[in-house]
GROMACS .gro file of C-alpha atoms in nm:
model
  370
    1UNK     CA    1   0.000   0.000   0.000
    2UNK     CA    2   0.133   0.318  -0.093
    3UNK     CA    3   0.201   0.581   0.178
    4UNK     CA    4  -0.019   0.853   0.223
    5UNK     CA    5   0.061   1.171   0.011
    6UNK     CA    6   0.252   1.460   0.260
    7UNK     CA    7   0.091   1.750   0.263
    8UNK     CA    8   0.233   2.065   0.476
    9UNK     CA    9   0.038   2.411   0.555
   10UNK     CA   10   0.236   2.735   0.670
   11UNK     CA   11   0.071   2.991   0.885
   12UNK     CA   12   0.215   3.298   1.073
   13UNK     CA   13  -0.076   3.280   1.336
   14UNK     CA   14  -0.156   3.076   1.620
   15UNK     CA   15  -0.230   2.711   1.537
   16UNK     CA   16  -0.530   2.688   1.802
   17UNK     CA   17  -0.746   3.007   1.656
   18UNK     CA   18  -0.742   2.968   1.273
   19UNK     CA   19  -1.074   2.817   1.216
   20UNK     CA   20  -1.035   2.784   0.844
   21UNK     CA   21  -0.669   2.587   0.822
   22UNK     CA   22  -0.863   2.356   1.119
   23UNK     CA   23  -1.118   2.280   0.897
   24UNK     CA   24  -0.857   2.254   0.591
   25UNK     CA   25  -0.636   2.028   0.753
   26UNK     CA   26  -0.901   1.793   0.946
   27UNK     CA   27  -1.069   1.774   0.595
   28UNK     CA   28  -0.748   1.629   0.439
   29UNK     CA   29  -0.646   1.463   0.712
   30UNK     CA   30  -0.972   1.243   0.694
   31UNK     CA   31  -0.933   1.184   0.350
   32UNK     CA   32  -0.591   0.984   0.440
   33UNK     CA   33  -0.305   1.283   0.355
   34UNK     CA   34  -0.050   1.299   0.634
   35UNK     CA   35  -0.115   1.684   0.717
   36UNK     CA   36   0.111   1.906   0.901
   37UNK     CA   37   0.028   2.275   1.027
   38UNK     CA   38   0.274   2.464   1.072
   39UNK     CA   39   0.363   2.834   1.264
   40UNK     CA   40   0.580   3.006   1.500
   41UNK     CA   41   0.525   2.944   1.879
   42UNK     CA   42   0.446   3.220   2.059
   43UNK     CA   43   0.590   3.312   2.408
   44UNK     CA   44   0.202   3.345   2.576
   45UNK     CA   45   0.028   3.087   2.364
   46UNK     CA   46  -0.195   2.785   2.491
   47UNK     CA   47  -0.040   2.440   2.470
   48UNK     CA   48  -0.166   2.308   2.122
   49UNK     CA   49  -0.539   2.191   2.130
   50UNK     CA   50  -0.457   1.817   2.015
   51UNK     CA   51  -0.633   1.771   1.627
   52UNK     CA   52  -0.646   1.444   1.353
   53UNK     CA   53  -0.328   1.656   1.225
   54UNK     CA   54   0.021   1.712   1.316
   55UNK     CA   55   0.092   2.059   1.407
   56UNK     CA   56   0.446   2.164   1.435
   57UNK     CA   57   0.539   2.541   1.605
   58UNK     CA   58   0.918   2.716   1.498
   59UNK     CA   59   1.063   2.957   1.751
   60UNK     CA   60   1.133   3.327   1.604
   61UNK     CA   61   1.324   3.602   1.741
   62UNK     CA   62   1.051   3.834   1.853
   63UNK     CA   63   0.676   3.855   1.877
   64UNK     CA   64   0.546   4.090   1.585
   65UNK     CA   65   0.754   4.342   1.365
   66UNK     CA   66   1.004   4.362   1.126
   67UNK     CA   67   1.236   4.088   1.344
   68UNK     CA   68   0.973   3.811   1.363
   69UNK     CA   69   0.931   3.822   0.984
   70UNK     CA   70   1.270   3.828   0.896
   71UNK     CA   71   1.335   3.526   1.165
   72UNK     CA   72   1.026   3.326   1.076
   73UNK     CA   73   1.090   3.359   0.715
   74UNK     CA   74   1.457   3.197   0.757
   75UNK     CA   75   1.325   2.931   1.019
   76UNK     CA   76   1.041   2.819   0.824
   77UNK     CA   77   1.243   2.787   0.538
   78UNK     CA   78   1.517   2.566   0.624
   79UNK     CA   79   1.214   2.387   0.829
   80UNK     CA   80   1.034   2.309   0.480
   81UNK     CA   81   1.379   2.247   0.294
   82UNK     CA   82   1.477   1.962   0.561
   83UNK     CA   83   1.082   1.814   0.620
   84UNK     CA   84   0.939   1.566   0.357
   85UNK     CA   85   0.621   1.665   0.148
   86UNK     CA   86   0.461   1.627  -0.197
   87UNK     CA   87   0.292   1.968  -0.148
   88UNK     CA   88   0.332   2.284   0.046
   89UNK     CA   89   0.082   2.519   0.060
   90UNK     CA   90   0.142   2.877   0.158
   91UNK     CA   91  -0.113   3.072   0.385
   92UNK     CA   92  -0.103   3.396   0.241
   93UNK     CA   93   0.165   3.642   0.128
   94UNK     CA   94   0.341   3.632   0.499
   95UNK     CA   95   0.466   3.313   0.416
   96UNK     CA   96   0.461   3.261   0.044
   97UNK     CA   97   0.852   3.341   0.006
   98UNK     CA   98   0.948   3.026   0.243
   99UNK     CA   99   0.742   2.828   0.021
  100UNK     CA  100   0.845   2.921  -0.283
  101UNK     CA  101   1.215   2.892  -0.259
  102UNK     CA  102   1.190   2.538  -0.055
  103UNK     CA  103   0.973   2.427  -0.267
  104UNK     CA  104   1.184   2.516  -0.628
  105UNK     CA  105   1.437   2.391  -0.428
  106UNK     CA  106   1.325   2.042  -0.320
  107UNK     CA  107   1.123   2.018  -0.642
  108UNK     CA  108   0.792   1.937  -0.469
  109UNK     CA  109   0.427   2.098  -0.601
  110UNK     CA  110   0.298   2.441  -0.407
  111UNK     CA  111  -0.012   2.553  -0.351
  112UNK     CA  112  -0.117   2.919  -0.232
  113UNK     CA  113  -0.433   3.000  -0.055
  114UNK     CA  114  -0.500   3.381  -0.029
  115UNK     CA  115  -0.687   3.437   0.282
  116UNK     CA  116  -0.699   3.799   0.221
  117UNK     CA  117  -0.599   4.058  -0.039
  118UNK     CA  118  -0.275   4.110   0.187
  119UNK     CA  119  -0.159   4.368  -0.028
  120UNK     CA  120  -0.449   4.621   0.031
  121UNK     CA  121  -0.475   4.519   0.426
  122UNK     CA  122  -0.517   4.876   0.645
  123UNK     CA  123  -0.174   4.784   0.811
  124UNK     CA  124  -0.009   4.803   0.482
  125UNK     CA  125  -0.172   5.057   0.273
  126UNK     CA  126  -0.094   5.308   0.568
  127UNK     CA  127   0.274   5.239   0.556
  128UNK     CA  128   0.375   5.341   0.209
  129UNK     CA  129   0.769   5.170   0.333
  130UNK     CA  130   0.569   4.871   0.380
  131UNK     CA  131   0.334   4.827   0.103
  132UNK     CA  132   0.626   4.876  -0.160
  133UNK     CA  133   0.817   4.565   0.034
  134UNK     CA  134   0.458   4.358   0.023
  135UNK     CA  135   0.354   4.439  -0.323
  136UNK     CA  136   0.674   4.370  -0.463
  137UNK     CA  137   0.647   4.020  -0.308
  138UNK     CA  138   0.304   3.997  -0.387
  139UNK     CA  139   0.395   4.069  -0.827
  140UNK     CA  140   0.702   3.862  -0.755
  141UNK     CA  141   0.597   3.519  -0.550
  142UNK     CA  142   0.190   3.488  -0.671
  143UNK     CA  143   0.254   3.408  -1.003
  144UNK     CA  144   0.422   3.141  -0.942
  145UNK     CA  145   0.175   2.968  -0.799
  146UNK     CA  146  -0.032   2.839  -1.069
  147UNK     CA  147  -0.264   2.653  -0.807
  148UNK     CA  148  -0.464   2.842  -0.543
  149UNK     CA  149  -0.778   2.915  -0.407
  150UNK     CA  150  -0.908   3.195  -0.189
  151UNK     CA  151  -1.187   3.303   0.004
  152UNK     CA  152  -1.420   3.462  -0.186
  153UNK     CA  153  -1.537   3.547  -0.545
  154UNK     CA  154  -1.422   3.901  -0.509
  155UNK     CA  155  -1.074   3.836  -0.349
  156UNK     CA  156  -1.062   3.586  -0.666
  157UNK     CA  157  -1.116   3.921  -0.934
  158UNK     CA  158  -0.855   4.066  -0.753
  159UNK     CA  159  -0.600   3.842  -0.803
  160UNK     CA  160  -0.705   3.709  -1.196
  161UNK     CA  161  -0.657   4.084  -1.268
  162UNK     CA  162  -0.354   4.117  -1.087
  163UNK     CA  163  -0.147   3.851  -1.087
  164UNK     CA  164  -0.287   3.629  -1.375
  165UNK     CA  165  -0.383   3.308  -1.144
  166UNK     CA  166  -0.715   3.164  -1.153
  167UNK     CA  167  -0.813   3.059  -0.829
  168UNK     CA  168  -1.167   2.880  -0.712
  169UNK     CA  169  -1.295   2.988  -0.398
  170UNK     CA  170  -1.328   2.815  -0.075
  171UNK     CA  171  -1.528   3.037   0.165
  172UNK     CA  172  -1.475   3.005   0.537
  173UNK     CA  173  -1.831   2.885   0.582
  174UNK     CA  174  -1.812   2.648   0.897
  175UNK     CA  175  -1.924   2.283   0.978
  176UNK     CA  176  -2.264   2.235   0.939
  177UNK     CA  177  -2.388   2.099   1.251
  178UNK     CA  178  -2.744   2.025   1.389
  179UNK     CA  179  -2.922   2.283   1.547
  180UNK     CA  180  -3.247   2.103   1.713
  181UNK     CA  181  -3.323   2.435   1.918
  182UNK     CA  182  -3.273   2.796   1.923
  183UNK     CA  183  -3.131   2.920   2.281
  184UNK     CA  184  -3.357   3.186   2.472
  185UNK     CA  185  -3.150   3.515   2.390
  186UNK     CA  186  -3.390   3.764   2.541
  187UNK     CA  187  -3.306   3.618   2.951
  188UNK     CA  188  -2.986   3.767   2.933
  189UNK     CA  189  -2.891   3.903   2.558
  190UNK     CA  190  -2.558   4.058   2.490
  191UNK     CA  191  -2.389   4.141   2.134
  192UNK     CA  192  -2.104   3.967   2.035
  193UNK     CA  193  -1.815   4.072   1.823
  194UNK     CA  194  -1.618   3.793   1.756
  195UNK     CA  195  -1.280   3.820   1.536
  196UNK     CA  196  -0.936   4.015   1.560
  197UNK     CA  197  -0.960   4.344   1.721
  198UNK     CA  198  -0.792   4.504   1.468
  199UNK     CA  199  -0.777   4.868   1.331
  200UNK     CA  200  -1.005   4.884   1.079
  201UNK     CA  201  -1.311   4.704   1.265
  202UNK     CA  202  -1.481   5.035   1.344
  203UNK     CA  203  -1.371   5.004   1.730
  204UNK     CA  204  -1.348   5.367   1.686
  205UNK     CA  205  -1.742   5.382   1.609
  206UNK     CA  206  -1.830   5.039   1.799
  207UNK     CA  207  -1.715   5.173   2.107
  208UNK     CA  208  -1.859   5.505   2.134
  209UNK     CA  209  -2.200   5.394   1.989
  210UNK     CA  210  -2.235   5.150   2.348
  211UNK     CA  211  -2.365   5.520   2.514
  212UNK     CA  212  -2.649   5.442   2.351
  213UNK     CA  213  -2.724   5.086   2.362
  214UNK     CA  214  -2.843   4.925   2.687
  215UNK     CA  215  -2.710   4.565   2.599
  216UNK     CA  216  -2.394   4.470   2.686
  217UNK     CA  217  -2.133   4.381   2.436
  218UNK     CA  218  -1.900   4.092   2.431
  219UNK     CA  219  -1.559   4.143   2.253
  220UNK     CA  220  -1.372   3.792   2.162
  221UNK     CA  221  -1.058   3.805   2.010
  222UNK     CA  222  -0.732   3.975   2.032
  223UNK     CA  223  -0.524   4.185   1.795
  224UNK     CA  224  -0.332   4.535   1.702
  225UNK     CA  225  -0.630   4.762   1.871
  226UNK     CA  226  -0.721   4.563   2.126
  227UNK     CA  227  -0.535   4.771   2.472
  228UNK     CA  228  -0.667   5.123   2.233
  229UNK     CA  229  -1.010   4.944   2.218
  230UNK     CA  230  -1.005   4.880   2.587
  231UNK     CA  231  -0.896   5.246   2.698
  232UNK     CA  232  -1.173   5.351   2.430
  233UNK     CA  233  -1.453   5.207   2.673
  234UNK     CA  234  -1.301   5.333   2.962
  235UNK     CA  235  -1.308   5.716   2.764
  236UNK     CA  236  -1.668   5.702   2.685
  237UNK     CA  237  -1.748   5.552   3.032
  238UNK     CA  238  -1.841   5.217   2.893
  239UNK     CA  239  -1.647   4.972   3.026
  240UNK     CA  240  -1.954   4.803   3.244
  241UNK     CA  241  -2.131   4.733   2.893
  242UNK     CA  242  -1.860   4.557   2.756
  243UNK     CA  243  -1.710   4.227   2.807
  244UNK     CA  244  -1.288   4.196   2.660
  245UNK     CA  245  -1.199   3.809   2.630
  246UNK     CA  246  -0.932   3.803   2.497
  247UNK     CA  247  -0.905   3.501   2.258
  248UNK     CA  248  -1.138   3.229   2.282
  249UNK     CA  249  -1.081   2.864   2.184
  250UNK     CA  250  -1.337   2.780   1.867
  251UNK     CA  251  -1.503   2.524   2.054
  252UNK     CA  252  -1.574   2.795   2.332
  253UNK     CA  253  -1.675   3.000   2.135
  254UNK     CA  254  -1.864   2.800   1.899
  255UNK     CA  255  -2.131   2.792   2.261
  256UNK     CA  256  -2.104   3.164   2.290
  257UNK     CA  257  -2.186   3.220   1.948
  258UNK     CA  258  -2.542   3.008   1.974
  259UNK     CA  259  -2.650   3.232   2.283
  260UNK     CA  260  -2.567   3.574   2.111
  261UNK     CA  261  -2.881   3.804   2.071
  262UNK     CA  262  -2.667   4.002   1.771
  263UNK     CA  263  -2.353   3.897   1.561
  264UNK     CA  264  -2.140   4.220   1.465
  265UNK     CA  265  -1.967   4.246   1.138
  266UNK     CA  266  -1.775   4.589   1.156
  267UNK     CA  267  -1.529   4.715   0.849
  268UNK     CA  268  -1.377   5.072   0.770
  269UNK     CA  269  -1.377   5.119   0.415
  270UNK     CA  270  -0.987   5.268   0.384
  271UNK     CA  271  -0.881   4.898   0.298
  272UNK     CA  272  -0.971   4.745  -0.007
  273UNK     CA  273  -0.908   4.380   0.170
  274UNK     CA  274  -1.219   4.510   0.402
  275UNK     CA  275  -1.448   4.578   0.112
  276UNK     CA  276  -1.392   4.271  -0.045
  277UNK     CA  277  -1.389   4.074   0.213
  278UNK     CA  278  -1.563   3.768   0.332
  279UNK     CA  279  -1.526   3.715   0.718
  280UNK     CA  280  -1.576   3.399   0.934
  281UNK     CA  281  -1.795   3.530   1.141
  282UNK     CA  282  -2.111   3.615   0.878
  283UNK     CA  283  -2.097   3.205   0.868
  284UNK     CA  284  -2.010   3.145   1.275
  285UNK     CA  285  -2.321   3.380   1.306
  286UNK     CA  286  -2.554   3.243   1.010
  287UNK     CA  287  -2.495   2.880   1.084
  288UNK     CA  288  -2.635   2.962   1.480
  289UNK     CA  289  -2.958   3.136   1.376
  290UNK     CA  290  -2.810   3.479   1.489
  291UNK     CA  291  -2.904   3.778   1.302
  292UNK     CA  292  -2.613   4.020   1.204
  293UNK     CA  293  -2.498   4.339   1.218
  294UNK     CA  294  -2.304   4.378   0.881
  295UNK     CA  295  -2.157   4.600   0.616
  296UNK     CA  296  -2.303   4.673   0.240
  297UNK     CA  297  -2.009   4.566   0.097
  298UNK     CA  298  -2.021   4.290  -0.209
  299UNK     CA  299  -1.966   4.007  -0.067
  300UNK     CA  300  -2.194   4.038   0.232
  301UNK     CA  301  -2.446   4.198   0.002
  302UNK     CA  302  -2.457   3.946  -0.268
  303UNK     CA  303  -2.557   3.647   0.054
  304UNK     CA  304  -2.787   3.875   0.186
  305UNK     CA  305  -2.960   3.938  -0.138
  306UNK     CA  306  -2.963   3.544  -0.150
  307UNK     CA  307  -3.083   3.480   0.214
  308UNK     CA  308  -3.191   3.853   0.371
  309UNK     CA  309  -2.988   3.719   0.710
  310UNK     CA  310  -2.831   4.075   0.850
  311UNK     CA  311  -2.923   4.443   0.882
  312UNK     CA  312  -2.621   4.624   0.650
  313UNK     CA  313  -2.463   4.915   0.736
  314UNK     CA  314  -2.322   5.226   0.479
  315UNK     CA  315  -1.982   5.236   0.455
  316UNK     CA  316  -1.761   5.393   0.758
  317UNK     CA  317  -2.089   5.437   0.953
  318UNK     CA  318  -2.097   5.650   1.276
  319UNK     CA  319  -2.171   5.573   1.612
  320UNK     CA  320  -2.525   5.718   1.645
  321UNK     CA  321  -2.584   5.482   1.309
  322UNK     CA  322  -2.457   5.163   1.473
  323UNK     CA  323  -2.645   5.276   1.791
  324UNK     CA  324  -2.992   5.264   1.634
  325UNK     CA  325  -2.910   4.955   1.377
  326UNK     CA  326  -2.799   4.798   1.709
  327UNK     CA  327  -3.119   4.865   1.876
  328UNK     CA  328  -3.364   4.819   1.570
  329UNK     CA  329  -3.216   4.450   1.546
  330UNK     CA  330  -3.275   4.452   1.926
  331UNK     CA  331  -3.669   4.557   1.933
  332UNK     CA  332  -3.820   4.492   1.632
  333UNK     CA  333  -3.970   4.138   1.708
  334UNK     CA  334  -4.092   4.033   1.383
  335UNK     CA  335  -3.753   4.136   1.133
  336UNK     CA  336  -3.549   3.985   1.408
  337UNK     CA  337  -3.720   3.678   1.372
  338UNK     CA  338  -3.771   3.741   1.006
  339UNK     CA  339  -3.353   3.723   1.007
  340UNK     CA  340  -3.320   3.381   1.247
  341UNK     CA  341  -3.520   3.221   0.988
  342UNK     CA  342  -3.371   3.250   0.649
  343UNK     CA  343  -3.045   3.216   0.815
  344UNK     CA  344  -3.196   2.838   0.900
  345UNK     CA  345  -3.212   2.814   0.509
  346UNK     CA  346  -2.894   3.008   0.441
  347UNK     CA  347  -2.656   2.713   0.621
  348UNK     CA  348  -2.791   2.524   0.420
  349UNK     CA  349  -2.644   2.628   0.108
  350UNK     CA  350  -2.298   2.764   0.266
  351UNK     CA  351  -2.132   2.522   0.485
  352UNK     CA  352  -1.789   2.317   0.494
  353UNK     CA  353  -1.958   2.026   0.360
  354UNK     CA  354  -1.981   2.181   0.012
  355UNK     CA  355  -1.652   2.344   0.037
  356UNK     CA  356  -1.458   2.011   0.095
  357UNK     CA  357  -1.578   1.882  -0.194
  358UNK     CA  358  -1.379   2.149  -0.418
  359UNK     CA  359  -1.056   2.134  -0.183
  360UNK     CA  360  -1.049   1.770  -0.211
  361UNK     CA  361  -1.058   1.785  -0.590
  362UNK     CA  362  -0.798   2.001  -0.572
  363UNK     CA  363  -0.552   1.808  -0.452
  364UNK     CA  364  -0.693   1.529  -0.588
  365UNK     CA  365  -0.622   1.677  -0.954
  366UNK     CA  366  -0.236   1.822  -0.799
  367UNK     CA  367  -0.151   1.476  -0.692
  368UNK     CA  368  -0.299   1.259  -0.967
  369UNK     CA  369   0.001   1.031  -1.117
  370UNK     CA  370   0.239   1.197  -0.863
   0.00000   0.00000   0.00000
């Protein structure tokens, strides 16, 4: 019997949090590829959640900046040149130069997944220095990767346009699960915002809009705004209406998500990775029946006019806006329940289950006669 096909992921975030290379990697994993995940450990991380995959975590000279690149970049490449594997699949552009040279190198087939439009991301666009360093690795590295897929249709434009690749998308839509019951949310309903807490995610708005709302707000994830966030609430005297977690496990949060009253889907418009994007959370939020707070951006426009599942918001809203789309969602009975059920029907259609079946064919078609 032939040994399984080896097939190795590269991330630069933390293995227990990214929802979508879980679900890649369990997917191929089950389907009988030996699957390894790999990123850099990280000095306050949780021991590794144990998963049908082998993860793998490189030590780097510093936390975030310039130095963790540059020290990743070199680690994970010498990792990949020395570690066996038919394919090697880069997550993005933070880790598509590793790939690329190990891979020429070693000879072995590469595969990039764009989880964003990196290249237009607020933290680079801002930082002219920067974006000349990313898009010249962007024109340089994503060519050569003939075989790809990405996140949405959108993000898929972008990069056919750009770059010349044609890559099928793979949304992040979740594991469809059963859901026998919906939870009472009106005992004691809070808001959730679940995702990085990054600039860009409206905080700025979010925030100051709580003055008017009466629910509380419950904040899970971490990221580059998360202490300004925090001394935000504390500025507009709101810090008893909202809940910081920090980050939260998916299986946690998977539970928190059911009870939510209100999903929040918040996005500045200064980055065109934020207009086209496609987050997690509209499918965390649609597959547990809870109506959403969301932007009118394409993507999130073209599933609502599909399955009307959120309340969308203009672009770079302000506060008193998200205040009274906040509290419309929150006291108009009938829409609200108007939203729970199409989003019923909506998992339906977008779930992991379908998007599997495209993955696997992928490297089903990479690997054939390999």
């Amino acid at each position: 019997m032939p040994a399984p096909k080896r097939l190795v992921f590269t991330v630069t975030n933390d293995l227990n949090y990214d929802q979508r290379m879980i679900r890649i990697c369990t997917t191929l994993a089950e389907a009988g590829y030996d699957v390894t995940l790999v990123g850099p450990w990280r000095k306050r991380g949780q021991p590794l959640i144990k998963r049908p995959f082998r993860q793998t975590q490189l030590r780097v000279l510093a936390p975030a900046g310039k130095l963790f690149y540059g020290s990743y970049w070199i680690v994970l490449f010498f990792y990949l040149l020395f570690k066996r594997a038919d394919v090697i699949c880069a997550i993005d552009l933070d880790t598509i130069m590793s790939v690329l040279w190990a891979s020429k190198i070693k000879g072995c087939k590469r595969v990039y997944d764009a989880h964003e439009l990196f290249t237009e991301m607020k933290e680079v666009v801002t930082k002219p220095r920067e974006a000349k360093i990313w898009n010249w690795i962007a024109d340089y590295a994503v060519p050569q990767f003939p075989v790809g897929y990405t996140v949405g249709n959108y993000c898929g434009q972008y990069l056919l346009k750009r770059h010349g690749v044609h890559y099928p998308t793979i949304t992040n839509a979740t594991v469809l699960r059963p859901l026998e019951t919906i939870p009472d949310r009106d005992s004691k309903p809070f808001i959730l915002y679940q995702g990085a807490v990054n600039k860009g995610r409206c905080f700025e708005q979010l925030i100051p809009a709580m003055q008017w709302v009466d629910t509380p707000l419950l904040i899970c994830g971490r990221g580059n705004f998360f202490e300004e966030a925090q001394q935000l609430a504390k500025e507009y005297n709101v810090s008893d209406k909202i809940t910081f977690k920090g980050f939260v496990p998916p299986d946690d949060l998977y539970h928190i998500t059911r009870e939510a009253k209100i999903g929040l889907i918040l996005l500045d418009s200064v980055s065109q990775n934020n207009v086209y994007s496609l987050a997690n959370r509209l499918f965390d939020y649609m597959h547990n029946a809870v109506p959403q707070l969301s932007m009118d951006y394409p993507e999130y426009r073209a599933v609502n006019e599909q399955y009307e599942i959120a309340l969308l918001l203009p672009a770079d809203p302000s506060p008193e806006l998200i205040a009274a789309k906040i509290n419309y969602l929150l006291h108009e009975k009938d829409y609200y329940n108007k939203l729970v059920a199409n989003s019923l029907e909506a998992r339906k259609v977008y779930n992991w289950q379908e998007n599997e079946k495209v993955l696997l064919d992928i490297y089903k078609k990479l690997l054939a006669g390999s």
